[in-house]
mmCIF file with all atom_site columns, C-alpha atoms in Angstrom:
data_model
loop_
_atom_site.group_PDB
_atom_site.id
_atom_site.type_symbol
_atom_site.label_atom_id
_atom_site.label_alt_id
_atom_site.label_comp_id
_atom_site.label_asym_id
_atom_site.label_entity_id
_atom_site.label_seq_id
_atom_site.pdbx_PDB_ins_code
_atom_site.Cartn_x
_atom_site.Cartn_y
_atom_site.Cartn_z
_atom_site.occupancy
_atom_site.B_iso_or_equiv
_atom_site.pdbx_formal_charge
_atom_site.auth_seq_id
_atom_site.auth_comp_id
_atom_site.auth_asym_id
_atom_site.auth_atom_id
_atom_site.pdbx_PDB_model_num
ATOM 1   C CA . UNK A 1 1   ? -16.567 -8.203  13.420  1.00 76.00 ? 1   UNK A CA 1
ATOM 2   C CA . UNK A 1 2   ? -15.190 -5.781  15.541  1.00 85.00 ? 2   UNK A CA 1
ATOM 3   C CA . UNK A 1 3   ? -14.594 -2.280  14.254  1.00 93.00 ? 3   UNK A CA 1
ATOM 4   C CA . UNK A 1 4   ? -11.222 -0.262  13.712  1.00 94.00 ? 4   UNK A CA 1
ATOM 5   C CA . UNK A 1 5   ? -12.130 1.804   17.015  1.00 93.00 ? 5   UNK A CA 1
ATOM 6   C CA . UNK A 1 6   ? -12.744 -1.806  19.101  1.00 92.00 ? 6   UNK A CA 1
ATOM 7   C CA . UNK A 1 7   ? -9.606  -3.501  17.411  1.00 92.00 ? 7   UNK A CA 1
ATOM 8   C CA . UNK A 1 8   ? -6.931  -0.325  17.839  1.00 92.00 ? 8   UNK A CA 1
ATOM 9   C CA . UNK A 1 9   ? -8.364  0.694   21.465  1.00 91.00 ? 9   UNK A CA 1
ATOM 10  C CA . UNK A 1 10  ? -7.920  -3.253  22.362  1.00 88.00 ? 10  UNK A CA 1
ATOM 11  C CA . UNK A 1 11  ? -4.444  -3.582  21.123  1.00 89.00 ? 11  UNK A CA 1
ATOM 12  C CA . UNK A 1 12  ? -3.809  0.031   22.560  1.00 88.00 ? 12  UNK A CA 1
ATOM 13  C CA . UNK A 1 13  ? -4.677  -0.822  26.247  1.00 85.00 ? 13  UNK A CA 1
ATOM 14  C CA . UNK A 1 14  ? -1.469  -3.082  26.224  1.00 81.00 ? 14  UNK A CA 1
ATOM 15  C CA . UNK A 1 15  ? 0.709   -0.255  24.632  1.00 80.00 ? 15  UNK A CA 1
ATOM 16  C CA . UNK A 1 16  ? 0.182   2.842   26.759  1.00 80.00 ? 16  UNK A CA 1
ATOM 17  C CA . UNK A 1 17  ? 3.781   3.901   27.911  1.00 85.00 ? 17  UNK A CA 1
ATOM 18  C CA . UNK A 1 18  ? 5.698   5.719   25.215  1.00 89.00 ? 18  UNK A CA 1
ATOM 19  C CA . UNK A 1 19  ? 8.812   3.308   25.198  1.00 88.00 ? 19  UNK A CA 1
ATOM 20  C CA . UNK A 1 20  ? 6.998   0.566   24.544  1.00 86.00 ? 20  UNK A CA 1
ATOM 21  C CA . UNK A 1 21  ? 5.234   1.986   21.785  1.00 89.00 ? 21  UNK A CA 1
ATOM 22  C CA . UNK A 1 22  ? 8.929   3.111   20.726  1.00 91.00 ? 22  UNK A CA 1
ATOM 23  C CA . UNK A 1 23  ? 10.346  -0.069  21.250  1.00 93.00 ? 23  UNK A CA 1
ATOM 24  C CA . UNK A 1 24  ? 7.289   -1.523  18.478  1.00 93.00 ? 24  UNK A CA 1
ATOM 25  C CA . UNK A 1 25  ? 8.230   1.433   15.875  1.00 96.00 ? 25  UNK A CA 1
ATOM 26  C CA . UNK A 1 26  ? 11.535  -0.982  15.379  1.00 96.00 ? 26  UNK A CA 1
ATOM 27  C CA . UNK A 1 27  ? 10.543  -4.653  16.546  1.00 95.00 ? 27  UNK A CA 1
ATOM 28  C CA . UNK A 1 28  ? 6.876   -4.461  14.386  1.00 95.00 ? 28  UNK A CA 1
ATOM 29  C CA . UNK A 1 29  ? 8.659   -3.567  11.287  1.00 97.00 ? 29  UNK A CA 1
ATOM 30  C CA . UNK A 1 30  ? 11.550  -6.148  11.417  1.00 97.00 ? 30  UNK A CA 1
ATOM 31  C CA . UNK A 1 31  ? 8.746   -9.039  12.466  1.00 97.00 ? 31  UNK A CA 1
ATOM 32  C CA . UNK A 1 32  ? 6.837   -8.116  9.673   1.00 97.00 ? 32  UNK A CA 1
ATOM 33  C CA . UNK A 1 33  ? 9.701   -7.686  7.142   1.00 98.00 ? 33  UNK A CA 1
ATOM 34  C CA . UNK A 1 34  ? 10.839  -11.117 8.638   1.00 98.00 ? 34  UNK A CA 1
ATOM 35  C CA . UNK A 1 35  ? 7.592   -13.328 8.034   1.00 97.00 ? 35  UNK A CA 1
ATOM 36  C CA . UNK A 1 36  ? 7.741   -11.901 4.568   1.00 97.00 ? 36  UNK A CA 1
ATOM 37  C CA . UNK A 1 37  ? 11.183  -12.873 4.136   1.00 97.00 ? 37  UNK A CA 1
ATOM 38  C CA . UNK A 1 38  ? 10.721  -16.544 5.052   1.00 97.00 ? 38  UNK A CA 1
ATOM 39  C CA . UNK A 1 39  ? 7.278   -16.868 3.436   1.00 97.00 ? 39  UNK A CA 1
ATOM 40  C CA . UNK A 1 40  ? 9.128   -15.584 -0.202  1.00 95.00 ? 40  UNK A CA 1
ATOM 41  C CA . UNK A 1 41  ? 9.728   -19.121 -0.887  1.00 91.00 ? 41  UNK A CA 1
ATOM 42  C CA . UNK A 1 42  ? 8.659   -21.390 -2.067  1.00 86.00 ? 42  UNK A CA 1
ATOM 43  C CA . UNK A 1 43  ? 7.055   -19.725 -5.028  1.00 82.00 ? 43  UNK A CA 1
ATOM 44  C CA . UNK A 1 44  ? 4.570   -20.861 -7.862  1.00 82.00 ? 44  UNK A CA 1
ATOM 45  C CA . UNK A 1 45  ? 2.125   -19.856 -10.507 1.00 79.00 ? 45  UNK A CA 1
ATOM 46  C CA . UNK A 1 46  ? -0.939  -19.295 -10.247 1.00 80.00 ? 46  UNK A CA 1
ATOM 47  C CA . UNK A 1 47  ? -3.008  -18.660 -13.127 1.00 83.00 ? 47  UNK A CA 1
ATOM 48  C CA . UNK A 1 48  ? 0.483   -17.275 -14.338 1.00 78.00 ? 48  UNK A CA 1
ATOM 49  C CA . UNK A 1 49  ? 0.714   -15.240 -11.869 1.00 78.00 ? 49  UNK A CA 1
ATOM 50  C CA . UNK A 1 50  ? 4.244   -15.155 -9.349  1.00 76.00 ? 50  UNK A CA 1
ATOM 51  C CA . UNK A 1 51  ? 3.000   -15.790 -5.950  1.00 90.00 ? 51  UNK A CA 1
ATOM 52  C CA . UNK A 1 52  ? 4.401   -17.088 -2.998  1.00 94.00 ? 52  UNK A CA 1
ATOM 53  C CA . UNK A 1 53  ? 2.143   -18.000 0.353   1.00 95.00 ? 53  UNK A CA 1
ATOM 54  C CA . UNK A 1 54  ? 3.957   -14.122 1.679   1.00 96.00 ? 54  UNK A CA 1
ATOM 55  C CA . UNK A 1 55  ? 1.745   -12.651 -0.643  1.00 94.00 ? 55  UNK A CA 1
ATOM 56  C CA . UNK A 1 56  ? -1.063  -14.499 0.026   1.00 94.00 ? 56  UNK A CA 1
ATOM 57  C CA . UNK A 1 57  ? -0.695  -13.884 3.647   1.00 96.00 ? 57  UNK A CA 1
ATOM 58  C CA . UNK A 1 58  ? -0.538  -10.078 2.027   1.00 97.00 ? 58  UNK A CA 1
ATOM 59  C CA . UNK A 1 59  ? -3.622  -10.513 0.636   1.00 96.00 ? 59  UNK A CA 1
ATOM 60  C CA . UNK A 1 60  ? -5.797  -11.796 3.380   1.00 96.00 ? 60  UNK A CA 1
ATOM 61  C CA . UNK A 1 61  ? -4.487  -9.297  5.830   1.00 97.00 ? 61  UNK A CA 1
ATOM 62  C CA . UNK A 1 62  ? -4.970  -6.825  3.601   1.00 97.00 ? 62  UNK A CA 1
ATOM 63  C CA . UNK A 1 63  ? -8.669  -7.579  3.048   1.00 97.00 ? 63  UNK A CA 1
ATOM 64  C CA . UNK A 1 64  ? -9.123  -7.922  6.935   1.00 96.00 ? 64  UNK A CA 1
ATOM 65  C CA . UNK A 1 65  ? -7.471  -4.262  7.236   1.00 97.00 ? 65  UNK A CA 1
ATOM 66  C CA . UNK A 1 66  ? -10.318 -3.084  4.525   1.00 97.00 ? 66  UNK A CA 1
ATOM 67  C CA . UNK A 1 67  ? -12.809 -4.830  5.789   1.00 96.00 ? 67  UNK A CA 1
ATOM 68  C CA . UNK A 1 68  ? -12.679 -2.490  9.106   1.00 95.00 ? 68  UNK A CA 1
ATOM 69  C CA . UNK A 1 69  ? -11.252 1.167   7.442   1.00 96.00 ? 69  UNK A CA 1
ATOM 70  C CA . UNK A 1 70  ? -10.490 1.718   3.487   1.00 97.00 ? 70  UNK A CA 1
ATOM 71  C CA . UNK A 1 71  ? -8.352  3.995   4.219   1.00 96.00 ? 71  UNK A CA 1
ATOM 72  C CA . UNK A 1 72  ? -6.127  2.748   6.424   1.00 97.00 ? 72  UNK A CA 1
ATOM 73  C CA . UNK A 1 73  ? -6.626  -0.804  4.820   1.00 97.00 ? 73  UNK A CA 1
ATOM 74  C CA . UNK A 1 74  ? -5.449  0.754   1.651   1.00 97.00 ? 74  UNK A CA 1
ATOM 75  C CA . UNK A 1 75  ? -2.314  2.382   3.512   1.00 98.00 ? 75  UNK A CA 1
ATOM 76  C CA . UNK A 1 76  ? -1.285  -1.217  5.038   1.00 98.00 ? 76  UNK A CA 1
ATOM 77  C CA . UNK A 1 77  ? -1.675  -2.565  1.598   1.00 98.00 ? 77  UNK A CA 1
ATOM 78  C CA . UNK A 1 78  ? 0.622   -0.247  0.039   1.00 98.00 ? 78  UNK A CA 1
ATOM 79  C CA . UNK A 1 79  ? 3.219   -0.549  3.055   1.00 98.00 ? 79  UNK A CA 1
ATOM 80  C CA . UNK A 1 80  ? 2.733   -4.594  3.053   1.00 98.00 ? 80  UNK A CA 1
ATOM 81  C CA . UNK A 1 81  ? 2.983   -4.428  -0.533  1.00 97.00 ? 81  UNK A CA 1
ATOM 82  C CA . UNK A 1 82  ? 6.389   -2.311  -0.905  1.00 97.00 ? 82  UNK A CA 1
ATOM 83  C CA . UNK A 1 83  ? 8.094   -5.013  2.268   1.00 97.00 ? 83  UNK A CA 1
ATOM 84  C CA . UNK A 1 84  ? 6.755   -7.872  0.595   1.00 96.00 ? 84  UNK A CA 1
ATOM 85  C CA . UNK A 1 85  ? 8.477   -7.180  -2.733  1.00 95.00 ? 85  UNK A CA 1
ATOM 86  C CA . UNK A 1 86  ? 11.960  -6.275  -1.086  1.00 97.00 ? 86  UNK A CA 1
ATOM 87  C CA . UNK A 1 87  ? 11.429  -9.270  1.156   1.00 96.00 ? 87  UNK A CA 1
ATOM 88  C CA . UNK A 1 88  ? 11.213  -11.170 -2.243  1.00 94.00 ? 88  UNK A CA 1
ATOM 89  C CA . UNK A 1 89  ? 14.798  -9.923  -3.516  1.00 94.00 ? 89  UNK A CA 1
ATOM 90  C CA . UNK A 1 90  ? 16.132  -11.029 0.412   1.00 96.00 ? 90  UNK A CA 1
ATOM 91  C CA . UNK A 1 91  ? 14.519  -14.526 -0.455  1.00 95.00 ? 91  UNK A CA 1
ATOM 92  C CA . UNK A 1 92  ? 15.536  -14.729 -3.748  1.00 93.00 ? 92  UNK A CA 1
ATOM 93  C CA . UNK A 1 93  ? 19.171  -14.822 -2.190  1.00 93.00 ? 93  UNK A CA 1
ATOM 94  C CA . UNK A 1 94  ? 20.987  -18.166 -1.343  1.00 92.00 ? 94  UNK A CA 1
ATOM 95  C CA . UNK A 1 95  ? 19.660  -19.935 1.478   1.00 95.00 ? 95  UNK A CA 1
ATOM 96  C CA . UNK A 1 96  ? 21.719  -18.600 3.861   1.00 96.00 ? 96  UNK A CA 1
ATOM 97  C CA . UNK A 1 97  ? 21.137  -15.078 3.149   1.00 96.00 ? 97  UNK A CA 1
ATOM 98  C CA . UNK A 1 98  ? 17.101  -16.064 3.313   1.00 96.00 ? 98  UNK A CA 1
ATOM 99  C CA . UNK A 1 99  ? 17.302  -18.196 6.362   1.00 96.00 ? 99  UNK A CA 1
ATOM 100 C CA . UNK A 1 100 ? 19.765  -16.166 8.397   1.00 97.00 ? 100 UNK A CA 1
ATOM 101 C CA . UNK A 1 101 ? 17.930  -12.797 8.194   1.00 97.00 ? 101 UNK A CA 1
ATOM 102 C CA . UNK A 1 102 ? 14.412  -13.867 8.329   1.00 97.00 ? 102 UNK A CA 1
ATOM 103 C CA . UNK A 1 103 ? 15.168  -15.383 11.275  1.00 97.00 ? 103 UNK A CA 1
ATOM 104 C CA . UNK A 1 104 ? 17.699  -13.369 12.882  1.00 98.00 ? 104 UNK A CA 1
ATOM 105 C CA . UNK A 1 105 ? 15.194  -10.532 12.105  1.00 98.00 ? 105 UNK A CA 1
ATOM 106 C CA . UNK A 1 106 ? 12.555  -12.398 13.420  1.00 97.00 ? 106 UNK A CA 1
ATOM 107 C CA . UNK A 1 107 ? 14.528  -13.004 16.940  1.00 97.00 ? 107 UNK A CA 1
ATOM 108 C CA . UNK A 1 108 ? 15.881  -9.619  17.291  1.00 97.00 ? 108 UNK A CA 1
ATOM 109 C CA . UNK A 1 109 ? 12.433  -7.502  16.359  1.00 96.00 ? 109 UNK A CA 1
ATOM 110 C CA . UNK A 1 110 ? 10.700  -10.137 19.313  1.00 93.00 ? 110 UNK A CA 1
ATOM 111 C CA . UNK A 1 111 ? 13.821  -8.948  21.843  1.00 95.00 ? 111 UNK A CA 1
ATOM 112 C CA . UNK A 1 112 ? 13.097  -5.729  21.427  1.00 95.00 ? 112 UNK A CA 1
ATOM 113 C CA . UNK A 1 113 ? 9.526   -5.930  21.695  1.00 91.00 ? 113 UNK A CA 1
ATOM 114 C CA . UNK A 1 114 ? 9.286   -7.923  24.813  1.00 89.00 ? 114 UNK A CA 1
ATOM 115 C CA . UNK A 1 115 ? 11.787  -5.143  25.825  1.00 91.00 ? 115 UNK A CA 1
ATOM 116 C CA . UNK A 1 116 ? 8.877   -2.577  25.230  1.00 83.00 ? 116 UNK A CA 1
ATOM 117 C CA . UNK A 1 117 ? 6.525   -5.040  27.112  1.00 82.00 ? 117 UNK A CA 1
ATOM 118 C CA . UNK A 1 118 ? 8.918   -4.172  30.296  1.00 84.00 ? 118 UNK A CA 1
ATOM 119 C CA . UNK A 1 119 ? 8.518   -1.066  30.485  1.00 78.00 ? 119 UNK A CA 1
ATOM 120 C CA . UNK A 1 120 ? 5.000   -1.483  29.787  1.00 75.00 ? 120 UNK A CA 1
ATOM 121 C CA . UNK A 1 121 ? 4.648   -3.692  32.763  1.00 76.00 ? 121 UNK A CA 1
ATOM 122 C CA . UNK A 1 122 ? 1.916   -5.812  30.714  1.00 75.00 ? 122 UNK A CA 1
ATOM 123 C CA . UNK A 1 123 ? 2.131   -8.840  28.499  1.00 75.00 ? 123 UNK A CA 1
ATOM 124 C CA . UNK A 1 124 ? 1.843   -8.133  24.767  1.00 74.00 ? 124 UNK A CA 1
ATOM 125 C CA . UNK A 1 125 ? -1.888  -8.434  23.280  1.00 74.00 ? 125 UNK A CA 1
ATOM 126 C CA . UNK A 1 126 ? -1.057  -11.533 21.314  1.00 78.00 ? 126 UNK A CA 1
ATOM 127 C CA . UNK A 1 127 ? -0.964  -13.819 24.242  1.00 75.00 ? 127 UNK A CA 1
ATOM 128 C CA . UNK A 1 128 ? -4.867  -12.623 25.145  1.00 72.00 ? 128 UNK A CA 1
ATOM 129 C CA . UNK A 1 129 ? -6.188  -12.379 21.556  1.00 72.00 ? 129 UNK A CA 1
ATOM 130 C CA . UNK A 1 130 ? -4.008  -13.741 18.477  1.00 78.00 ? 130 UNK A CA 1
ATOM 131 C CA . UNK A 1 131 ? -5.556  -11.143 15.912  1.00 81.00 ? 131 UNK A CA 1
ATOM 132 C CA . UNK A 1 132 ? -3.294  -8.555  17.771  1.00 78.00 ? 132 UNK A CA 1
ATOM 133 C CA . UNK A 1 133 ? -0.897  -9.704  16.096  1.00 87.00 ? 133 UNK A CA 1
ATOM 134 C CA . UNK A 1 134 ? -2.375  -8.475  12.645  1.00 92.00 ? 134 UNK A CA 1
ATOM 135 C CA . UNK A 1 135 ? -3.090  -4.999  14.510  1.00 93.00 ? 135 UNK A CA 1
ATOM 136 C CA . UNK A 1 136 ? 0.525   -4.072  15.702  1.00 93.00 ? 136 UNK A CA 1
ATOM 137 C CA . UNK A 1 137 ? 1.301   -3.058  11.947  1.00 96.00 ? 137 UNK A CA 1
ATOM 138 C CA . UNK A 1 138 ? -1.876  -1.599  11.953  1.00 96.00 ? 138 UNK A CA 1
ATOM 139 C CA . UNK A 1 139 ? -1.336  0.523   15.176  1.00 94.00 ? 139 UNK A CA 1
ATOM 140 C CA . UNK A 1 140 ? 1.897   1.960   14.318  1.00 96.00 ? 140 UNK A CA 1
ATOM 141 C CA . UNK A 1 141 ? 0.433   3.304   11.356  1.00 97.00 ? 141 UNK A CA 1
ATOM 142 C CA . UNK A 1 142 ? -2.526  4.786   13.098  1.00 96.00 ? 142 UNK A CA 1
ATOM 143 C CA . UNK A 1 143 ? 0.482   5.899   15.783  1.00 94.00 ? 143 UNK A CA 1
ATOM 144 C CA . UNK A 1 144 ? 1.493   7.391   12.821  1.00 96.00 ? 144 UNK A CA 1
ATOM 145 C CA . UNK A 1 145 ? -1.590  9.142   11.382  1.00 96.00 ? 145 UNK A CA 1
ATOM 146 C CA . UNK A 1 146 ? -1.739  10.836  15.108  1.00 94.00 ? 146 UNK A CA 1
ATOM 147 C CA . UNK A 1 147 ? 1.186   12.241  14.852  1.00 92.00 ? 147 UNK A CA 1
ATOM 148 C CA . UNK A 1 148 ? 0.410   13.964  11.741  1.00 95.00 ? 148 UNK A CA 1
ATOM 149 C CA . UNK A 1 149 ? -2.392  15.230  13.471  1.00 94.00 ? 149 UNK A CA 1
ATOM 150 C CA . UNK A 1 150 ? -4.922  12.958  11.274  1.00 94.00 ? 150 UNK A CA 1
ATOM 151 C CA . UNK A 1 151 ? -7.568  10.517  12.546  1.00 92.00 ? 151 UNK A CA 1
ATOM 152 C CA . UNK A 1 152 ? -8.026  12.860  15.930  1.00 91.00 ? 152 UNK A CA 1
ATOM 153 C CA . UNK A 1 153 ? -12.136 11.631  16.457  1.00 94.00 ? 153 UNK A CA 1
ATOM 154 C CA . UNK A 1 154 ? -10.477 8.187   16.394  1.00 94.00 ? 154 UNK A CA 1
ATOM 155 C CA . UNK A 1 155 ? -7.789  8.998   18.971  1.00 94.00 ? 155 UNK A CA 1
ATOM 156 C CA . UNK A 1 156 ? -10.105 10.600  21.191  1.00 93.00 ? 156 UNK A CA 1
ATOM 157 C CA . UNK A 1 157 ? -12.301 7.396   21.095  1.00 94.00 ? 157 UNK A CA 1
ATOM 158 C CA . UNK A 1 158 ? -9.317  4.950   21.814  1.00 92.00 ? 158 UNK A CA 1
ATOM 159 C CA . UNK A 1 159 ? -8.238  7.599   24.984  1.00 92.00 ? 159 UNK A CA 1
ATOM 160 C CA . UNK A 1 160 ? -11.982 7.624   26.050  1.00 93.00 ? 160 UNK A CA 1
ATOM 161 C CA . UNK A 1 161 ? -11.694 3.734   26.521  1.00 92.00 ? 161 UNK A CA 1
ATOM 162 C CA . UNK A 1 162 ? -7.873  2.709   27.340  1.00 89.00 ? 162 UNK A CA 1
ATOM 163 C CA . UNK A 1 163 ? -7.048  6.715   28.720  1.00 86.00 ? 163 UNK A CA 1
ATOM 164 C CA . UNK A 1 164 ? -3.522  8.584   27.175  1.00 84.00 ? 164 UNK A CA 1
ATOM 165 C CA . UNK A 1 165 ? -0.205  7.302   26.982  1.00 82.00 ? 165 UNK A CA 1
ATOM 166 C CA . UNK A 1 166 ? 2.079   8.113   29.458  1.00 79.00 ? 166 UNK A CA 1
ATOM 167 C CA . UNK A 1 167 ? 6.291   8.696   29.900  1.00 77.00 ? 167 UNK A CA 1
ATOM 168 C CA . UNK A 1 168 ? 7.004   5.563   31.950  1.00 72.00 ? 168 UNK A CA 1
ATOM 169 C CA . UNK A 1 169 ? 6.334   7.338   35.060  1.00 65.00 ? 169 UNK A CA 1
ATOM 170 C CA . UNK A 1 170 ? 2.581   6.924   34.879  1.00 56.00 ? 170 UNK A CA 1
ATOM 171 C CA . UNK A 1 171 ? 2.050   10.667  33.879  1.00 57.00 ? 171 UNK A CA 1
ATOM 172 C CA . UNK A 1 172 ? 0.830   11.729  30.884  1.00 57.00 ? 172 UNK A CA 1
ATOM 173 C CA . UNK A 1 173 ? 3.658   12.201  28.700  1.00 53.00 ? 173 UNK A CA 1
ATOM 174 C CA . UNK A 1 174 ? 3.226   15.772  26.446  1.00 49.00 ? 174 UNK A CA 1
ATOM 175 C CA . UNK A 1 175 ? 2.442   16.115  23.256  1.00 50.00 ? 175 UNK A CA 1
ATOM 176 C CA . UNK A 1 176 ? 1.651   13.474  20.222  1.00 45.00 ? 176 UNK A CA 1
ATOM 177 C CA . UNK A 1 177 ? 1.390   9.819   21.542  1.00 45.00 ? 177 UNK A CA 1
ATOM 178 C CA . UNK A 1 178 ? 3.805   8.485   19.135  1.00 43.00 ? 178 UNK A CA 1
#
């Protein structure tokens, strides 16, 4: 399996100009809040336990993000946990309300990243390797961590392999990358 440093610096060679990675700080969330939404329902029992397959899909993603970092894949299970409960009270509305906004959200958080992919010039990592779509929640977070000045030998590895991000003019922009 590959490690955190292989998976982030993979997903992070497609997300190198600052807008883009902009543009994912709002599409990620709302994808992610989305899929929750519409897998709320239905739900069932399960050794009388509430689940629904959202939290299922929760819980295998959540092991996958351990099984490279605790740390961050306790992080992601906190922030997949809290989305996944208010995605519950979304679903638990008429089907309407749970139809219309997990898939309006769904639409309208793809827009905008395919927006980001513009800029970037470069197709979204998805379309080369399907796990990147488990790491864009995963990147933002360690976006996030950077920012806060945290996981700094892990940043410096990514750079070392996919080089800094840059302002959309192909310099490097200043400062943080996120």
């Amino acid at each position: 399996m590959p490690s955190l440093t292989d998976q982030v610096a993979n997903y992070a060679a497609y997300h190198r100009d600052r807008r883009n990675i902009a543009t994912h700080f709002v599409g990620v969330p709302m994808i992610v809040f989305a899929v929750a939404i519409l897998l709320s329902r239905p739900g069932f029992e399960l050794a009388g336990l509430p689940l629904t397959p959202a939290w299922l899909l929760v819980a295998a993603t959540c092991a996958f993000y351990v099984s490279m970092s605790v740390g961050y894949g306790l992080v992601m299970t906190v922030l997949l946990a809290l989305i996944t409960w208010a995605a519950g009270f979304v679903a638990a509305g008429g089907t309407a309300l749970w139809l219309g906004a997990g898939f309006g959200l769904f639409v309208i958080g793809w827009a905008i990243q395919f927006l980001g992919h513009y800029y970037e010039g470069r197709k979204p990592a998805f379309v080369d390797d399907l796990v990147g779509l488990l790491i864009g929640p995963l990147f933002l977070v360690v976006e996030t961590a950077y920012a806060l000045g945290l996981s700094g030998a892990l940043r410096r590895a990514v750079e070392a392999r996919v080089g800094p991000t840059h302002d959309g003019s192909g310099r490097k922009a200043p400062g943080l990358t996120a």
